[in-house]
Amino acid sequence: MISKSFRNFNFNEFFTSPWVLWAISIVTAVLMWVYVTGMEESEYLTRKFSCPLEYRNLDSQAILRGKISEIDVEVRGPEQAIMRLDYNSIVAYVDARNLTPGKKYTQNVEVANLPLDVNLISVFPSQIVIDLVRQVARLMNVETVLPQNIPEGQYIEGVEIIPKEVGIRGAEDDVAKVGSVRITPSIEELQTGHELLIPVKFSQSEAFNGSVVIEPSQVRFKGTLARGLPKKRIPVNVPLTGTLDDDHEIKSTIIEPSEIQIEGESEKLALIDVIDTETVDISMFNEDQVIVVPLKTPDIDGVTIANSSGTSVKLSVQIGEVRAEKKLASIPIEIMGLPENSKNESGKLLVDPPFVSVTIEGMPSRIENFSPEESGLRVYVDMSNIFMTPVTLPVRTELQSDDNNFRIVRVEPQNITVNSAMP
């Protein structure tokens, strides 16, 4: 049985009430938002992947120590966009512009080339510590370490290394740890008699903090096993005695050949690093000389000069003149170039300064006895075609003597002022 109050309820008025309509619209909007949001959530995807890390704008003279090569990237976007995503096109980088070696920097990791409808969620790590060190290069001679098991009565001859020098490149502190670079051919390789391509290795005082590169990493080695006594090439030294006169000096000496070959037991060859010639007296030399000088016999028993090296060398000595300077002070200045009819006016001209210093160059044995009068030294200014004073003119000099031993090298001051005397 329906109650009287229910029968009297007016549904039309209830559902048309502003408050009821407002509540219904709010509920409908909430339901639609929940539906749409749930549908959107179901159509969006999240992906994580590794991405190579680039270091841009690095100083060309710097090395990056302890660098990170990859980072983790998380992105989110519509399912279709994520499925089409080209992960190889996405770039992660750190900008090292204006960063100088020798310091550590903390830089942000940037991600580029993401499609517009794909959002970046996270990057790990988001910051990178950049440790820059200065890069240096060093040239070093390649040494050959021969095997210890070379058969008795055999030795290595015709040794040639191409190239003789290799470059060492790396961080400054690491390159300083390199003691030498060497190749170590084996006895089996030497017995082939062929040209070898051998990797270059280095000795180091302690472990490197980074990587050190050898360029080139391999060198060509030529050398053959020969029978007989071991041979060794050593430089030739020509001992000189006496002194030249004060006016001459040795400019250069050239020894041909500059090296000779000795032979003997390996242990004895290791004791000899240079071979001398007979002593040459240079006290009488005053011009270039070419002489033949005999080689001395090595002073270690069992070591001799190889037959192919000969018994003497040619010594070329280039002699040059020694030049000394002498400064002459308070040399008076003449006035030249005045017309004949006005030479008596020269006394009315003032020279400022009236004296200069002149530096003469010549052989030491003669420069001390240099006489301005005997050599015809003239110091003057030329007033030709000059009609007004004051005027600044260059100081001119000349030596009227025929002796070519002396030369004027300097005048101080180089310019002087000529002015009319006050009446």
Coordinates of C-alpha atoms in Angstrom, one line a residue:
M1 CA 0.0 0.0 0.0
I2 CA 1.6 3.3 -1.2
S3 CA 1.8 5.9 1.6
K4 CA 0.0 9.1 1.3
S5 CA 3.3 11.1 1.3
F6 CA 4.7 9.1 -1.6
R7 CA 1.6 9.6 -3.6
N8 CA 1.8 13.3 -3.1
F9 CA 5.5 13.4 -4.3
N10 CA 5.9 15.3 -7.5
F11 CA 8.6 13.6 -9.6
N12 CA 8.5 16.2 -12.3
E13 CA 9.3 18.9 -9.9
F14 CA 12.1 16.8 -8.4
F15 CA 13.9 16.0 -11.6
T16 CA 13.6 19.6 -12.9
S17 CA 15.0 21.1 -9.8
P18 CA 18.3 23.0 -10.5
W19 CA 20.1 21.2 -7.7
V20 CA 19.2 17.8 -9.0
L21 CA 20.2 18.7 -12.5
W22 CA 23.5 20.0 -11.3
A23 CA 24.2 16.8 -9.4
I24 CA 23.3 14.7 -12.3
S25 CA 25.7 16.6 -14.6
I26 CA 28.5 16.3 -12.1
V27 CA 28.1 12.5 -11.8
T28 CA 27.9 12.1 -15.6
A29 CA 31.1 14.1 -16.1
V30 CA 32.9 12.1 -13.5
L31 CA 31.8 8.8 -15.1
M32 CA 32.9 10.0 -18.5
W33 CA 36.3 11.2 -17.2
V34 CA 36.9 7.8 -15.5
Y35 CA 36.0 6.0 -18.7
V36 CA 38.2 8.1 -21.0
T37 CA 41.1 8.1 -18.6
G38 CA 40.9 4.3 -18.3
M39 CA 40.8 4.0 -22.1
E40 CA 43.8 6.4 -22.5
E41 CA 45.8 4.6 -19.9
S42 CA 45.3 1.3 -21.7
E43 CA 46.5 2.9 -25.0
Y44 CA 49.8 4.4 -23.6
L45 CA 53.1 2.4 -23.2
T46 CA 56.3 3.0 -21.2
R47 CA 59.7 1.7 -22.5
K48 CA 63.2 1.5 -21.0
F49 CA 66.3 1.1 -23.1
S50 CA 70.0 1.7 -23.2
C51 CA 71.3 4.6 -25.3
P52 CA 74.9 5.4 -26.3
L53 CA 76.3 8.5 -24.7
E54 CA 78.1 11.1 -26.8
Y55 CA 80.5 13.7 -25.6
R56 CA 80.3 16.8 -27.7
N57 CA 82.7 19.7 -28.2
L58 CA 85.6 18.1 -26.4
D59 CA 88.9 19.9 -26.5
S60 CA 91.0 18.3 -29.2
Q61 CA 94.0 18.3 -26.9
A62 CA 92.1 16.5 -24.0
I63 CA 91.3 12.9 -23.1
L64 CA 88.2 11.9 -21.2
R65 CA 89.2 9.6 -18.4
G66 CA 86.7 7.1 -16.9
K67 CA 83.9 7.9 -19.3
I68 CA 80.5 6.3 -19.3
S69 CA 79.5 4.9 -22.7
E70 CA 75.8 4.1 -22.1
I71 CA 72.9 5.5 -20.1
D72 CA 69.3 4.2 -19.4
V73 CA 66.4 6.1 -20.9
E74 CA 62.7 5.8 -20.0
V75 CA 60.1 7.2 -22.4
R76 CA 56.2 7.1 -22.6
G77 CA 53.8 7.7 -25.4
P78 CA 50.9 6.3 -27.4
E79 CA 51.1 2.6 -28.2
Q80 CA 51.5 3.2 -32.0
A81 CA 54.2 5.9 -31.5
I82 CA 56.2 3.6 -29.1
M83 CA 55.9 0.7 -31.6
R84 CA 57.2 2.9 -34.4
L85 CA 60.0 4.4 -32.3
D86 CA 63.5 4.1 -33.9
Y87 CA 65.7 3.7 -30.9
N88 CA 68.9 4.1 -33.0
S89 CA 67.9 7.7 -33.9
I90 CA 67.6 8.8 -30.2
V91 CA 70.8 10.6 -29.1
A92 CA 72.0 11.1 -25.5
Y93 CA 74.9 13.6 -25.1
V94 CA 76.9 15.7 -22.7
D95 CA 78.1 19.1 -23.8
A96 CA 81.8 19.6 -22.9
R97 CA 82.1 23.1 -24.6
N98 CA 84.7 25.4 -22.9
L99 CA 85.8 22.7 -20.4
T100 CA 89.5 22.8 -19.9
P101 CA 91.8 19.8 -19.1
G102 CA 93.0 19.3 -15.6
K103 CA 89.6 19.7 -13.8
K104 CA 86.5 17.7 -13.1
Y105 CA 83.0 18.9 -14.1
T106 CA 79.5 17.7 -13.5
Q107 CA 77.3 18.1 -16.6
N108 CA 73.7 17.3 -17.3
V109 CA 72.8 14.5 -19.8
E110 CA 70.6 15.7 -22.6
V111 CA 68.3 13.5 -24.8
A112 CA 67.5 14.6 -28.4
N113 CA 65.5 13.3 -31.4
L114 CA 62.5 12.1 -29.5
P115 CA 59.2 12.2 -31.5
L116 CA 56.8 15.0 -30.5
D117 CA 54.2 12.5 -29.1
V118 CA 56.8 10.6 -27.0
N119 CA 57.7 12.0 -23.7
L120 CA 61.0 11.6 -21.7
I121 CA 60.2 10.1 -18.3
S122 CA 63.7 9.6 -16.8
V123 CA 67.5 9.4 -17.6
F124 CA 69.9 7.4 -15.5
P125 CA 72.3 8.7 -14.6
S126 CA 71.0 12.2 -15.2
Q127 CA 74.4 13.8 -14.6
I128 CA 77.9 12.8 -15.6
V129 CA 81.3 13.7 -14.0
I130 CA 83.7 14.7 -16.8
D131 CA 87.4 14.2 -15.9
L132 CA 89.5 15.9 -18.6
V133 CA 93.2 15.3 -18.8
R134 CA 95.7 16.9 -21.2
Q135 CA 96.7 14.7 -24.1
V136 CA 100.4 14.7 -25.3
A137 CA 102.3 13.0 -28.0
R138 CA 106.0 11.8 -27.8
L139 CA 108.3 10.4 -30.4
M140 CA 110.5 7.5 -29.2
N141 CA 113.2 5.3 -30.8
V142 CA 112.3 1.7 -31.3
E143 CA 114.7 -0.7 -29.5
T144 CA 115.3 -4.3 -30.5
V145 CA 115.5 -6.9 -27.8
L146 CA 117.1 -10.0 -29.4
P147 CA 116.3 -13.5 -28.1
Q148 CA 118.7 -15.1 -25.6
N149 CA 118.7 -18.5 -27.4
I150 CA 120.6 -17.4 -30.6
P151 CA 122.8 -20.4 -31.5
E152 CA 126.5 -20.3 -30.8
G153 CA 128.5 -18.9 -33.6
Q154 CA 125.6 -16.9 -35.1
Y155 CA 124.7 -13.3 -34.9
I156 CA 122.2 -10.9 -36.3
E157 CA 123.3 -8.6 -39.2
G158 CA 121.7 -6.1 -41.5
V159 CA 119.3 -5.0 -38.8
E160 CA 116.8 -2.3 -40.0
I161 CA 113.7 -1.0 -38.4
I162 CA 111.1 0.9 -40.4
P163 CA 110.1 3.3 -39.0
K164 CA 112.8 3.9 -36.4
E165 CA 110.5 6.1 -34.3
V166 CA 107.0 5.6 -33.2
G167 CA 104.6 8.1 -31.5
I168 CA 103.3 7.6 -28.0
R169 CA 99.9 9.3 -27.4
G170 CA 97.9 9.5 -24.2
A171 CA 97.3 11.5 -21.0
E172 CA 100.3 13.5 -19.9
D173 CA 100.9 11.6 -16.7
D174 CA 100.6 8.3 -18.4
V175 CA 103.0 9.1 -21.3
A176 CA 105.6 10.2 -18.6
K177 CA 105.5 6.6 -17.3
V178 CA 106.8 5.1 -20.6
G179 CA 110.4 4.2 -20.3
S180 CA 111.1 2.7 -23.7
V181 CA 109.4 1.1 -26.7
R182 CA 110.8 -2.2 -28.1
I183 CA 110.2 -5.1 -30.4
T184 CA 111.1 -8.7 -29.4
P185 CA 111.5 -10.9 -32.5
S186 CA 111.8 -14.7 -31.7
I187 CA 114.5 -17.0 -32.9
E188 CA 112.0 -18.8 -35.0
E189 CA 111.1 -15.5 -36.8
L190 CA 114.7 -14.6 -37.3
Q191 CA 115.5 -18.0 -38.8
T192 CA 113.0 -17.4 -41.6
G193 CA 115.2 -14.7 -43.1
H194 CA 112.1 -12.8 -44.1
E195 CA 111.0 -9.2 -43.4
L196 CA 108.9 -9.3 -40.2
L197 CA 106.0 -7.2 -39.1
I198 CA 106.4 -7.0 -35.3
P199 CA 104.1 -5.3 -32.7
V200 CA 105.7 -2.6 -30.7
K201 CA 105.5 -2.8 -26.9
F202 CA 106.5 -0.4 -24.2
S203 CA 108.0 -0.7 -20.7
Q204 CA 106.4 1.4 -18.0
S205 CA 107.4 2.5 -14.6
E206 CA 103.9 1.9 -13.1
A207 CA 100.3 1.2 -14.2
F208 CA 98.5 3.6 -16.5
N209 CA 95.4 5.5 -15.3
G210 CA 94.0 5.5 -18.8
S211 CA 95.0 4.2 -22.2
V212 CA 98.3 4.9 -24.1
V213 CA 98.4 4.4 -27.8
I214 CA 101.4 3.5 -30.0
E215 CA 101.3 4.8 -33.5
P216 CA 102.1 2.9 -35.6
S217 CA 101.5 -0.2 -33.4
Q218 CA 103.7 -2.4 -35.7
V219 CA 107.0 -1.8 -37.4
R220 CA 108.9 -3.7 -40.1
F221 CA 112.0 -5.5 -39.1
K222 CA 114.8 -6.7 -41.4
G223 CA 117.6 -8.8 -40.1
T224 CA 119.2 -12.2 -40.8
L225 CA 121.1 -14.7 -38.8
A226 CA 124.7 -15.0 -40.0
R227 CA 127.5 -17.3 -39.0
G228 CA 130.7 -15.9 -37.5
L229 CA 131.4 -13.4 -34.7
P230 CA 128.7 -11.0 -33.7
K231 CA 129.1 -7.5 -35.1
K232 CA 128.1 -4.1 -33.7
R233 CA 128.1 -0.6 -35.2
I234 CA 129.5 2.1 -33.0
P235 CA 130.1 5.9 -33.6
V236 CA 133.6 7.3 -34.3
N237 CA 135.1 10.0 -32.1
V238 CA 138.0 12.2 -33.2
P239 CA 139.9 13.6 -30.2
L240 CA 141.1 17.2 -30.8
T241 CA 144.0 18.9 -29.1
G242 CA 145.4 22.4 -29.2
T243 CA 143.6 25.7 -29.7
L244 CA 143.1 28.0 -32.6
D245 CA 144.3 31.6 -32.5
D246 CA 142.0 34.3 -31.1
D247 CA 140.7 35.2 -34.6
H248 CA 139.4 31.8 -35.6
E249 CA 137.0 29.1 -34.2
I250 CA 135.8 25.7 -35.3
K251 CA 132.3 26.0 -36.9
S252 CA 131.8 22.2 -37.5
T253 CA 133.5 18.9 -37.8
I254 CA 132.3 16.0 -40.1
I255 CA 133.5 12.5 -39.8
E256 CA 133.1 10.1 -42.7
P257 CA 132.1 7.4 -42.0
S258 CA 130.5 8.5 -38.7
E259 CA 130.1 4.8 -37.6
I260 CA 132.2 1.7 -38.1
Q261 CA 131.6 -2.0 -37.4
I262 CA 133.4 -4.0 -34.8
E263 CA 133.2 -7.7 -34.2
G264 CA 133.8 -10.0 -31.2
E265 CA 132.0 -11.9 -28.5
S266 CA 128.7 -10.4 -27.6
E267 CA 129.7 -9.9 -23.9
K268 CA 132.8 -7.9 -25.0
L269 CA 131.0 -5.9 -27.7
A270 CA 128.5 -4.7 -25.0
L271 CA 131.5 -3.0 -23.3
I272 CA 132.3 -0.7 -26.2
D273 CA 130.1 2.3 -27.2
V274 CA 132.5 4.4 -29.2
I275 CA 135.8 4.0 -31.0
D276 CA 138.5 6.8 -31.1
T277 CA 140.9 7.8 -33.8
E278 CA 144.4 9.2 -33.4
T279 CA 144.4 12.7 -31.8
V280 CA 144.4 15.6 -34.2
D281 CA 146.3 18.8 -33.3
I282 CA 144.3 21.9 -34.5
S283 CA 146.6 24.6 -33.2
M284 CA 147.9 25.4 -36.7
F285 CA 144.5 25.5 -38.4
N286 CA 143.4 28.9 -39.8
E287 CA 141.3 27.7 -42.7
D288 CA 139.1 24.7 -43.6
Q289 CA 140.8 21.3 -43.5
V290 CA 140.1 17.8 -44.8
I291 CA 142.5 15.1 -43.4
V292 CA 142.5 11.3 -43.1
V293 CA 142.8 10.1 -39.5
P294 CA 143.7 6.5 -38.6
L295 CA 141.4 4.5 -36.3
K296 CA 142.7 3.2 -33.0
T297 CA 142.5 -0.5 -32.3
P298 CA 139.8 -1.4 -29.7
D299 CA 141.4 -1.7 -26.2
I300 CA 139.4 -4.9 -25.4
D301 CA 141.0 -8.2 -26.3
G302 CA 139.1 -10.2 -28.8
V303 CA 137.3 -7.2 -30.3
T304 CA 138.5 -6.0 -33.7
I305 CA 137.4 -3.6 -36.5
A306 CA 135.4 -5.5 -39.2
N307 CA 137.2 -5.8 -42.5
S308 CA 134.5 -3.9 -44.3
S309 CA 135.0 -0.8 -42.1
G310 CA 138.5 0.1 -43.1
T311 CA 141.3 1.5 -40.9
S312 CA 140.8 5.2 -41.1
V313 CA 138.1 8.0 -41.5
K314 CA 138.0 11.3 -43.2
L315 CA 137.8 14.4 -41.0
S316 CA 136.4 17.7 -42.4
V317 CA 137.0 20.8 -40.2
Q318 CA 135.2 24.0 -41.0
I319 CA 137.0 27.1 -39.6
G320 CA 135.3 30.4 -39.2
E321 CA 136.5 33.9 -38.2
V322 CA 135.7 35.2 -34.7
R323 CA 134.2 38.7 -34.6
A324 CA 134.5 41.1 -31.8
E325 CA 133.1 44.6 -31.2
K326 CA 134.6 47.8 -29.9
K327 CA 132.5 50.9 -29.0
L328 CA 133.9 54.3 -29.8
A329 CA 132.4 57.1 -27.8
S330 CA 132.2 60.9 -28.4
I331 CA 132.8 60.9 -32.2
P332 CA 132.0 64.4 -33.5
I333 CA 129.5 64.8 -36.3
E334 CA 130.4 66.7 -39.5
I335 CA 127.9 68.6 -41.6
M336 CA 128.1 67.8 -45.3
G337 CA 126.3 68.9 -48.4
L338 CA 126.3 72.7 -47.8
P339 CA 126.9 74.8 -51.0
E340 CA 130.4 76.2 -51.5
N341 CA 129.3 79.8 -51.0
S342 CA 127.6 79.0 -47.7
K343 CA 130.2 76.8 -46.1
N344 CA 131.2 79.6 -43.9
E345 CA 127.6 79.5 -42.6
S346 CA 128.1 76.0 -41.2
G347 CA 129.5 77.5 -38.1
K348 CA 126.1 79.0 -37.4
L349 CA 124.5 75.5 -37.3
L350 CA 124.1 73.6 -34.1
V351 CA 124.0 69.8 -34.0
D352 CA 122.1 68.1 -31.2
P353 CA 123.7 66.0 -29.9
P354 CA 127.1 67.0 -31.3
F355 CA 128.6 63.6 -30.6
V356 CA 127.6 60.0 -31.2
S357 CA 129.0 56.5 -30.3
V358 CA 130.0 54.1 -33.1
T359 CA 130.4 50.4 -32.7
I360 CA 133.0 48.7 -34.9
E361 CA 133.3 44.9 -35.6
G362 CA 136.5 43.1 -36.5
M363 CA 138.9 40.4 -35.6
P364 CA 139.8 40.3 -31.9
S365 CA 143.5 40.6 -32.5
R366 CA 143.0 43.9 -34.4
I367 CA 139.9 45.5 -33.0
E368 CA 141.7 46.8 -29.9
N369 CA 144.2 48.7 -32.0
F370 CA 141.5 50.2 -34.2
S371 CA 142.2 53.9 -35.0
P372 CA 139.4 56.2 -36.3
E373 CA 142.0 58.4 -38.0
E374 CA 143.9 55.6 -39.7
S375 CA 140.8 53.9 -40.9
G376 CA 139.2 57.2 -42.2
L377 CA 136.1 56.9 -40.0
R378 CA 133.7 59.7 -41.0
V379 CA 130.4 60.4 -39.1
Y380 CA 128.2 63.1 -40.7
V381 CA 124.8 64.4 -41.7
D382 CA 123.9 65.4 -45.2
M383 CA 122.3 68.9 -45.6
S384 CA 122.0 68.7 -49.4
N385 CA 118.7 70.2 -50.7
I386 CA 117.7 71.2 -47.1
F387 CA 116.9 74.9 -46.7
M388 CA 115.1 75.2 -43.5
T389 CA 116.0 74.3 -39.9
P390 CA 115.4 72.8 -37.5
V391 CA 115.6 69.4 -39.2
T392 CA 116.1 65.8 -38.0
L393 CA 118.5 63.8 -40.1
P394 CA 120.0 60.3 -40.1
V395 CA 123.6 59.9 -39.0
R396 CA 125.7 58.5 -41.8
T397 CA 129.1 56.7 -41.4
E398 CA 131.8 55.3 -43.7
L399 CA 135.3 53.8 -43.5
Q400 CA 137.6 55.2 -46.1
S401 CA 140.3 52.6 -45.5
D402 CA 140.7 49.7 -47.9
D403 CA 141.0 47.3 -44.9
N404 CA 137.9 45.0 -45.1
N405 CA 138.6 43.6 -41.7
F406 CA 136.5 46.2 -39.9
R407 CA 132.7 46.9 -40.3
I408 CA 130.5 49.5 -38.7
V409 CA 127.6 47.7 -37.0
R410 CA 125.9 50.3 -34.9
V411 CA 125.5 54.1 -34.4
E412 CA 123.8 55.7 -31.3
P413 CA 121.8 57.8 -31.7
Q414 CA 120.7 57.0 -35.3
N415 CA 119.2 60.5 -35.8
I416 CA 120.3 64.0 -34.7
T417 CA 118.7 67.5 -35.0
V418 CA 120.4 70.3 -36.9
N419 CA 119.3 73.9 -36.0
S420 CA 120.4 77.4 -36.7
A421 CA 122.4 79.1 -34.0
M422 CA 120.7 82.0 -32.2
P423 CA 122.2 85.5 -33.2

